Coordinates of C-alpha atoms in Angstrom, one line a residue:
Chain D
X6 CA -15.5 1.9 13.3
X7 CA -14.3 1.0 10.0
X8 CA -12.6 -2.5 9.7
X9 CA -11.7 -4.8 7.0
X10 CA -10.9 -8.5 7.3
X11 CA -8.9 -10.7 5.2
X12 CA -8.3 -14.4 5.2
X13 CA -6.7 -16.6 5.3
X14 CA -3.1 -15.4 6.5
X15 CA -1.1 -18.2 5.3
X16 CA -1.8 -20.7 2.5
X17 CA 0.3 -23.3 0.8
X18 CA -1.3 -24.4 -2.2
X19 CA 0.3 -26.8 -5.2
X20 CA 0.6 -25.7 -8.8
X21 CA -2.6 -25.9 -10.7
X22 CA -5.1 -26.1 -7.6
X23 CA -7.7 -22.8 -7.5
X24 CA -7.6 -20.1 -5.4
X25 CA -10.1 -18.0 -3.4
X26 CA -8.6 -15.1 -1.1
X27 CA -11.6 -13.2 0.7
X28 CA -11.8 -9.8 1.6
X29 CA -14.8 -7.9 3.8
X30 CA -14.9 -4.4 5.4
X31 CA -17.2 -3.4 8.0
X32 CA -18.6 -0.4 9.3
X33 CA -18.9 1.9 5.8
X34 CA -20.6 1.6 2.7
X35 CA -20.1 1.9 -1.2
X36 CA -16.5 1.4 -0.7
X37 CA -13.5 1.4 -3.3
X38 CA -12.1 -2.0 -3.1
X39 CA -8.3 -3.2 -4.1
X40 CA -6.0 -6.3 -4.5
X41 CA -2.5 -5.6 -4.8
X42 CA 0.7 -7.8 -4.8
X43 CA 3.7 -7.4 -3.4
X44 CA 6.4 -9.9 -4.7
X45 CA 9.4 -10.9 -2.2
X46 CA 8.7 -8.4 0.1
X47 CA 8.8 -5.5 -2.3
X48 CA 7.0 -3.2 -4.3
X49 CA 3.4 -3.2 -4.2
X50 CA 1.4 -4.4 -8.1
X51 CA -2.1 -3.0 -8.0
X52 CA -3.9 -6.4 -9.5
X53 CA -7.5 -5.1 -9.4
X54 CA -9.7 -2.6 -8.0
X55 CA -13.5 -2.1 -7.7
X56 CA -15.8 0.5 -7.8
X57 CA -19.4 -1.1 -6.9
X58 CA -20.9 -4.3 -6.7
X59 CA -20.1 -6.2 -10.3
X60 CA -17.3 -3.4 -11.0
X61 CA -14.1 -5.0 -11.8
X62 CA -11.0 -3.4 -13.2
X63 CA -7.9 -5.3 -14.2
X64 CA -5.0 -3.3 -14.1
X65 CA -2.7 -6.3 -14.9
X66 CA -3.2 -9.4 -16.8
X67 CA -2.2 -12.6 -15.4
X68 CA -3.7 -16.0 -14.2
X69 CA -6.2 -14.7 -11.8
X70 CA -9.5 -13.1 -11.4
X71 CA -11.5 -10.8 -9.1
X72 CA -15.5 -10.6 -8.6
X73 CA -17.3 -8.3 -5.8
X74 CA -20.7 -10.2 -5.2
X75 CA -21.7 -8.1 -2.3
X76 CA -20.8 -4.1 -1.8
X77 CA -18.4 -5.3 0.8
X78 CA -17.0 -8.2 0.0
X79 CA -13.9 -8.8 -2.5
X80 CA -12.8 -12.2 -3.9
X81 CA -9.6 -12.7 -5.5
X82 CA -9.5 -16.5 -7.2
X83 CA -7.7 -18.3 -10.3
X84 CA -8.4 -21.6 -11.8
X85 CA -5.3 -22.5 -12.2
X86 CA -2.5 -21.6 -9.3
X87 CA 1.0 -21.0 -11.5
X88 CA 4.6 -20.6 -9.2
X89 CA 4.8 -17.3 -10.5
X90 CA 1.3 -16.6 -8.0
X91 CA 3.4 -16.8 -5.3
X92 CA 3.5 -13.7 -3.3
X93 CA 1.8 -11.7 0.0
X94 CA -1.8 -10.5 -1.1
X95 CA -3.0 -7.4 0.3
X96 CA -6.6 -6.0 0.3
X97 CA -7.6 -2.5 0.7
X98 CA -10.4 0.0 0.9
X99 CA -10.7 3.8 0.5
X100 CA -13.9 6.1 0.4
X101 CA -12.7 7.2 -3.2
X102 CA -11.6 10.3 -2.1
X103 CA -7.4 11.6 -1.0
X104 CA -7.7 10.3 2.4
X105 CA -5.5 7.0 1.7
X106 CA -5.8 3.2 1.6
X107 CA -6.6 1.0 4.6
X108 CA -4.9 -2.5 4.3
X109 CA -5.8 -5.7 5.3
X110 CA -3.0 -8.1 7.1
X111 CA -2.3 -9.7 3.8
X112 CA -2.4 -13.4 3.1
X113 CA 1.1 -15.4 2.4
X114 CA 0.4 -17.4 -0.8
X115 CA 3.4 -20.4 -1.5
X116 CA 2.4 -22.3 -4.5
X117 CA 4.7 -25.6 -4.5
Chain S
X9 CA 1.9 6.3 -15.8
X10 CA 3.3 7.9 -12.0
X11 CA 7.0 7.0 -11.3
X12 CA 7.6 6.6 -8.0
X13 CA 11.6 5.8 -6.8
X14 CA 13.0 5.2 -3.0
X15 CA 16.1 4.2 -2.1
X16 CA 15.6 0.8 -0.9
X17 CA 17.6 0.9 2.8
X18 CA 18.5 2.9 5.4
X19 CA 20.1 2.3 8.6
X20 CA 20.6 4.4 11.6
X21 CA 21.8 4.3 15.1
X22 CA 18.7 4.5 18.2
X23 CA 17.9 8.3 18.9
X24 CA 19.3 9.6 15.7
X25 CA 17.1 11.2 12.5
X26 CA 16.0 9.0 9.4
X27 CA 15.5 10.7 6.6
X28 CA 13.5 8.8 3.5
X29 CA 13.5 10.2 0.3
X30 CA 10.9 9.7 -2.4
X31 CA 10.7 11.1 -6.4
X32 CA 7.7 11.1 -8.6
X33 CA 7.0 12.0 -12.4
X34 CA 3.4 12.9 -12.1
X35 CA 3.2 16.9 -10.4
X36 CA -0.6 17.0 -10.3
X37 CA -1.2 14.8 -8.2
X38 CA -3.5 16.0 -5.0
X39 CA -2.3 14.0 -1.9
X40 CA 1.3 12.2 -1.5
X41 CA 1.0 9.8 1.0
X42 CA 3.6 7.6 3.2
X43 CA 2.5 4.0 4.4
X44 CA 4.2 1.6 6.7
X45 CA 4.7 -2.1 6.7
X46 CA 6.0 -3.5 9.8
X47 CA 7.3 -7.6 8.9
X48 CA 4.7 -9.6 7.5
X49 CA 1.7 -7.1 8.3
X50 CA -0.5 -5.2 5.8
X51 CA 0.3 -1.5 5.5
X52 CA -0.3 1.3 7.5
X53 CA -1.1 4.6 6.5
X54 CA 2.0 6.9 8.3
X55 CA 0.5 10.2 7.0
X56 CA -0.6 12.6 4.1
X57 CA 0.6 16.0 2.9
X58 CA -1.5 17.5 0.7
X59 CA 0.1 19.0 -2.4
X60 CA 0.1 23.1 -2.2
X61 CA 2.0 22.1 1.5
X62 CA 5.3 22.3 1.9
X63 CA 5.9 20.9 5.3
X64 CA 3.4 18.9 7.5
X65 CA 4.7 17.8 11.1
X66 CA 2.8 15.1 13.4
X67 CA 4.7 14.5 16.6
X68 CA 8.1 12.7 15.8
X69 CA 7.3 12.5 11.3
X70 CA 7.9 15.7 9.7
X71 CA 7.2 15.4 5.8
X72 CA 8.9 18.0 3.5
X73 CA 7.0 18.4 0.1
X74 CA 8.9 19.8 -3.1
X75 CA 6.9 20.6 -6.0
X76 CA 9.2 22.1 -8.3
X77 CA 11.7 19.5 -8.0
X78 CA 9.4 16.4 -7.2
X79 CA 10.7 15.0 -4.3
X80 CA 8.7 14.3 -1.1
X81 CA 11.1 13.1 2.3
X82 CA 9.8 11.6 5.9
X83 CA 12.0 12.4 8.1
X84 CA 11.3 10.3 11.5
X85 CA 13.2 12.3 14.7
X86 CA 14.9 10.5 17.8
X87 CA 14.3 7.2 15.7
X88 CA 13.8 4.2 18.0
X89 CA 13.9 0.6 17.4
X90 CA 10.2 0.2 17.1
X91 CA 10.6 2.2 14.1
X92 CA 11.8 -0.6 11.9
X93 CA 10.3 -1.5 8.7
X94 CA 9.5 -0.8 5.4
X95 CA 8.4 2.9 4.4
X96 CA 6.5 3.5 1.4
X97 CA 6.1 6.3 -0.7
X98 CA 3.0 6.4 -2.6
X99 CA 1.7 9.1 -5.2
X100 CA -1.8 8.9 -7.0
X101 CA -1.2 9.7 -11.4
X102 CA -3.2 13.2 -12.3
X103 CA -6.9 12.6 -12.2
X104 CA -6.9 9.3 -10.4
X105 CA -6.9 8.5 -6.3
X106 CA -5.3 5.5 -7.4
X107 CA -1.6 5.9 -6.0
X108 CA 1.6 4.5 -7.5
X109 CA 3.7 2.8 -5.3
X110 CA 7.5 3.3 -4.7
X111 CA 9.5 -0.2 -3.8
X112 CA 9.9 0.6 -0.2
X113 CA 12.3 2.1 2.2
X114 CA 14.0 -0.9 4.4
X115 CA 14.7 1.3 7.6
X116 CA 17.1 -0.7 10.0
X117 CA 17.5 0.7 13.3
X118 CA 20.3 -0.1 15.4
X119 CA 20.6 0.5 19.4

């Protein structure tokens, strides 16, 4: 069965430190890879998406970055944390085709 | 770009309908979809209509589709408690799979 898997859940991380949020999906290949946001509980900010290994699309431009080293693996990561990076991270995958996202748990980021 | 607006809470008593309303811009799109987010958890998909449906029913969610006046609903019957949290209404822009996301439905259910 399909799974994906992202970590950490939680991270607290002071202003200017670097990121790296990890995302992996088992159990299908070739698939469509997504970060969104989703500020103060609301509303859901596509950030990037991915179509194959070294396919990157930014839908948004802001302080952070995305790379897919591996056809199932999906890295979010910044440099440069800023307090506006605060938020609840969610990674998904879909086949490409109409049959909907699966999301990850998410990952709480608090940058103080 | 896709529009996508929901009213941002509802609250109803245990064993009563909810009814959660959704309005897009975009009338091409293929699929309409509605996802769940239960506090602090990634979302769920809740179900899919696809768009020459009008009506698609799966056990207690029954989802109305209007295409001339753009408006998709989930209504959830004999709502129970468990049934709390945020619904989301979420519409892919013509010639993409890449849906729009409304703000979210806050359902609150009371006993």
């Amino acid at each position: 069965s399909q799974t994906i898997h992202q970590w950490p859940a939680t991270l607290v991380q002071p202003v200017g430190s670097p990121l790296s949020l990890e995302c992996t999906v088992e159990g299908t290949s070739n698939p469509n890879l997504y970060w969104y946001r989703q500020a103060a509980g609301r509303g859901l900010q596509l950030l990037f998406y991915s179509v194959g290994i070294g396919q990157i699309s930014s839908e948004v431009p802001q302080n952070l970055s995305a790379s897919r080293p591996q056809d199932r693996q999906f890295i979010l990561s910044s440099k440069k944390l800023l307090l506006s990076d605060s938020g609840f991270y969610l990674c998904a995958w879909t086949t490409g085709t109409n049959y909907g996202y699966t999301f990850g748990s998410g990952t709480r980021l608090t940058v103080v | 770009g896709e529009d996508v607006e929901q009213s941002l809470f509802l609250s109803v008593r245990e064993g009563d309908s909810s009814v959660i309303n959704c309005t897009y811009t975009d009338s091409s799109s293929t699929y309409l979809y509605w996802y769940k987010q239960e506090p602090g958890a990634g979302l769920q998909l809740l179900t899919y209509i696809f768009s020459n449906m009008d009506m698609k029913q799966d056990q207690r969610l029954t989802v109305l589709l209007n295409k001339k006046d753009k408006h998709l609903s989930l209504r959830i019957a004999d709502t129970q408690t468990g049934d709390s949290a945020i619904y989301f209404c979420a519409v892919p822009s013509g010639g993409s799979y890449i849906p729009t996301f409304g703000r979210g439905t806050s359902l609150i259910v009371h006993p």
